[in-house]
Protein backbone atom coordinates (compact mmCIF):
# COMPACT_ATOMS: atom_id res chain seq x y z
CA SER A 1 97.46 51.10 -0.26
CA THR A 2 98.66 47.68 0.78
CA GLN A 3 102.19 46.48 0.23
CA SER A 4 102.73 43.27 -1.62
CA THR A 5 104.91 40.60 -0.07
CA TRP A 6 106.47 40.03 -3.49
CA GLU A 7 109.68 41.84 -4.25
CA ASN A 8 110.26 43.78 -7.42
CA PRO A 9 111.41 41.19 -10.02
CA PHE A 10 114.18 43.52 -11.22
CA ASN A 11 115.59 43.67 -7.68
CA MET A 12 115.51 39.89 -7.46
CA VAL A 13 117.38 39.58 -10.78
CA ALA A 14 119.93 42.16 -9.63
CA LYS A 15 120.50 40.22 -6.41
CA TRP A 16 121.09 37.01 -8.37
CA ILE A 17 123.52 38.77 -10.69
CA LEU A 18 125.44 40.21 -7.74
CA LEU A 19 125.53 36.80 -6.03
CA THR A 20 126.75 35.16 -9.25
CA LEU A 21 129.50 37.76 -9.61
CA ARG A 22 130.53 37.29 -5.99
CA ILE A 23 130.73 33.49 -6.38
CA THR A 24 132.64 33.93 -9.65
CA GLY A 25 135.05 36.26 -7.85
CA ILE A 26 135.69 33.64 -5.16
CA ILE A 27 136.29 30.96 -7.80
CA VAL A 28 138.64 33.27 -9.73
CA GLY A 29 140.50 34.01 -6.47
CA CYS A 30 140.97 30.29 -5.86
CA LEU A 31 142.19 29.81 -9.43
CA LEU A 32 144.63 32.71 -9.03
CA ILE A 33 146.07 31.11 -5.90
CA SER A 34 146.30 27.73 -7.63
CA LEU A 35 148.01 29.15 -10.71
CA GLY A 36 150.45 31.09 -8.55
CA ILE A 37 151.39 28.02 -6.51
CA VAL A 38 151.77 25.84 -9.60
CA THR A 39 153.92 28.47 -11.27
CA LEU A 40 156.12 28.86 -8.18
CA VAL A 41 156.57 25.13 -7.65
CA LEU A 42 156.73 23.73 -11.16
CA SER A 43 157.60 26.18 -13.85
CA SER A 44 159.24 29.33 -12.57
CA GLU A 45 162.09 29.85 -15.00
CA THR A 46 162.89 33.47 -14.21
CA LEU A 47 162.84 35.66 -11.15
CA ALA A 48 160.19 37.82 -12.80
CA GLN A 49 157.83 34.84 -13.09
CA LYS A 50 158.41 33.95 -9.44
CA ILE A 51 157.60 37.51 -8.38
CA LEU A 52 154.44 37.54 -10.56
CA ALA A 53 153.42 34.16 -9.14
CA PHE A 54 153.85 35.47 -5.59
CA TYR A 55 151.73 38.55 -6.36
CA THR A 56 149.14 36.38 -8.09
CA ILE A 57 148.77 34.33 -4.90
CA LEU A 58 148.63 37.48 -2.75
CA PHE A 59 145.99 39.16 -4.90
CA GLY A 60 144.02 35.90 -5.17
CA VAL A 61 143.74 35.88 -1.38
CA LEU A 62 142.83 39.57 -1.48
CA ALA A 63 140.08 38.88 -4.05
CA ILE A 64 138.59 36.10 -1.93
CA LEU A 65 138.66 38.20 1.24
CA SER A 66 137.01 41.14 -0.54
CA GLU A 67 134.26 38.94 -1.98
CA ILE A 68 133.41 37.30 1.35
CA ARG A 69 133.37 40.77 2.94
CA VAL A 70 136.06 40.47 5.60
CA SER A 71 135.64 43.70 7.56
CA PHE A 72 139.25 44.26 8.63
CA LEU A 73 140.25 44.31 4.96
CA PHE A 74 137.92 47.23 4.27
CA SER A 75 139.48 49.24 7.08
CA ILE A 76 142.87 48.79 5.38
CA LEU A 77 141.71 48.99 1.74
CA PRO A 78 138.29 50.71 1.69
CA SER A 79 138.20 50.85 -2.11
CA LEU A 80 137.73 47.07 -2.24
CA GLU A 81 134.31 47.58 -0.66
CA THR A 82 133.10 49.06 -3.95
CA HIS A 83 132.40 47.44 -7.30
CA ARG A 84 134.78 49.90 -8.92
CA GLY A 85 137.63 48.97 -6.57
CA ARG A 86 137.13 45.23 -7.00
CA GLY A 87 136.84 45.67 -10.77
CA ILE A 88 140.17 47.47 -10.90
CA LEU A 89 141.70 44.75 -8.71
CA TYR A 90 140.57 42.05 -11.16
CA LEU A 91 141.83 44.03 -14.16
CA VAL A 92 145.28 44.45 -12.58
CA VAL A 93 145.53 40.84 -11.43
CA GLY A 94 144.40 39.65 -14.86
CA SER A 95 147.32 41.47 -16.39
CA PHE A 96 149.65 39.68 -13.93
CA CYS A 97 148.36 36.33 -15.17
CA LEU A 98 149.31 37.26 -18.72
CA GLY A 99 152.92 37.56 -17.58
CA LEU A 100 153.04 33.98 -16.32
CA LEU A 101 153.42 32.79 -19.94
CA SER A 102 151.36 29.63 -19.91
CA TYR A 103 148.11 28.61 -21.53
CA TRP A 104 146.46 28.52 -18.11
CA GLY A 105 147.78 31.99 -17.37
CA ILE A 106 146.38 33.36 -20.62
CA ALA A 107 143.01 31.67 -20.04
CA LEU A 108 142.81 32.92 -16.45
CA CYS A 109 143.86 36.37 -17.66
CA ALA A 110 140.89 36.46 -20.02
CA VAL A 111 138.43 35.28 -17.35
CA THR A 112 139.80 37.59 -14.65
CA MET A 113 139.85 40.64 -16.89
CA ALA A 114 136.33 39.90 -18.16
CA LEU A 115 135.11 39.66 -14.56
CA GLY A 116 136.96 42.88 -13.74
CA LEU A 117 135.36 44.69 -16.66
CA VAL A 118 131.85 43.51 -15.73
CA VAL A 119 132.30 44.40 -12.05
CA PHE A 120 133.84 47.78 -12.93
CA LEU A 121 131.00 48.64 -15.34
CA LEU A 122 128.49 47.50 -12.72
CA SER A 123 129.76 50.32 -10.50
CA PHE A 124 128.13 52.79 -12.87
CA ALA A 125 124.75 51.01 -12.82
CA HIS A 126 124.40 49.72 -9.26
CA GLU A 127 124.21 51.74 -6.05
CA GLU A 128 126.17 49.31 -3.86
CA GLU A 129 129.13 51.66 -3.63
CA ALA A 130 130.93 52.09 -0.33
CA PRO A 131 128.83 54.00 2.15
CA GLU A 132 129.76 57.60 2.70
CA MET A 133 130.92 58.28 6.20
CA THR A 134 128.59 60.89 7.64
CA TYR A 135 128.92 62.58 10.96
CA ALA A 136 126.17 61.80 13.45
CA PRO A 137 126.02 64.47 16.19
CA ALA A 138 124.57 63.57 19.54
CA ALA A 139 120.85 64.25 19.99
CA ASP A 140 121.48 66.32 23.12
CA ASN A 141 124.07 68.50 21.41
CA PRO A 142 123.35 72.14 22.37
CA GLY A 143 125.20 73.38 19.25
CA THR A 144 122.65 71.89 16.83
CA THR A 145 120.65 74.49 14.96
CA SER A 146 117.13 74.14 13.61
CA TYR A 147 118.59 73.27 10.19
CA GLY A 148 120.50 70.30 11.54
CA ALA A 149 123.91 71.91 11.24
CA SER A 150 126.13 71.32 14.20
CA ALA A 151 128.46 73.85 15.81
CA SER A 152 130.26 71.18 17.83
CA TYR A 153 131.05 67.55 17.24
CA GLY A 154 128.60 65.77 19.55
CA SER A 155 129.41 62.13 20.30
CA GLY A 156 132.46 61.95 18.04
CA GLU A 157 131.33 58.79 16.25
CA TYR A 158 130.83 58.26 12.55
CA THR A 159 127.92 56.25 11.25
CA SER A 160 127.89 54.23 8.07
CA PRO A 161 124.33 54.63 6.77
CA ALA A 162 124.40 51.49 4.62
CA TYR A 163 125.55 49.16 7.38
CA GLY A 164 124.52 51.01 10.53
CA GLU A 165 127.86 50.48 12.20
CA LYS A 166 129.56 53.11 14.29
CA LYS A 167 133.23 53.91 13.82
CA PRO A 168 135.47 56.09 15.98
CA PRO A 169 136.75 59.34 14.45
CA VAL A 170 140.00 59.19 12.53
């Protein structure tokens, strides 16, 4: 049996959908930052609107960093590494935009919440969830049984199977 150099067309479509959602997330993050700055500078009538505008800017930056996969962010907020976590982020931030009481805020609320709903629902269909942290015992570990169970902790490093990176124990 020879392997074809062509990828499965469904995988290619899924990759394009994920890329489109990631780019949309970056654009929405930029729009969140812009709306927050405009609200702070031009039209903040109440303290509540100023606080919402500040959080809109903060979560806009958070959305951009999570979409471009900044690794230090995932060590602080590991749930943003998953579709489900990013979907919930967009749903929450979309509700903040509704509180800014402007037509742009309402429009951005609709777009952000729609993106959040799509990304959240994608978590049930796509396997790109955060990798489980599994323990990788050392190969020369004398406590390893024939079934692969370990009586001691070997090298003390955790391996992320999806990304192949090693992390020190917590």
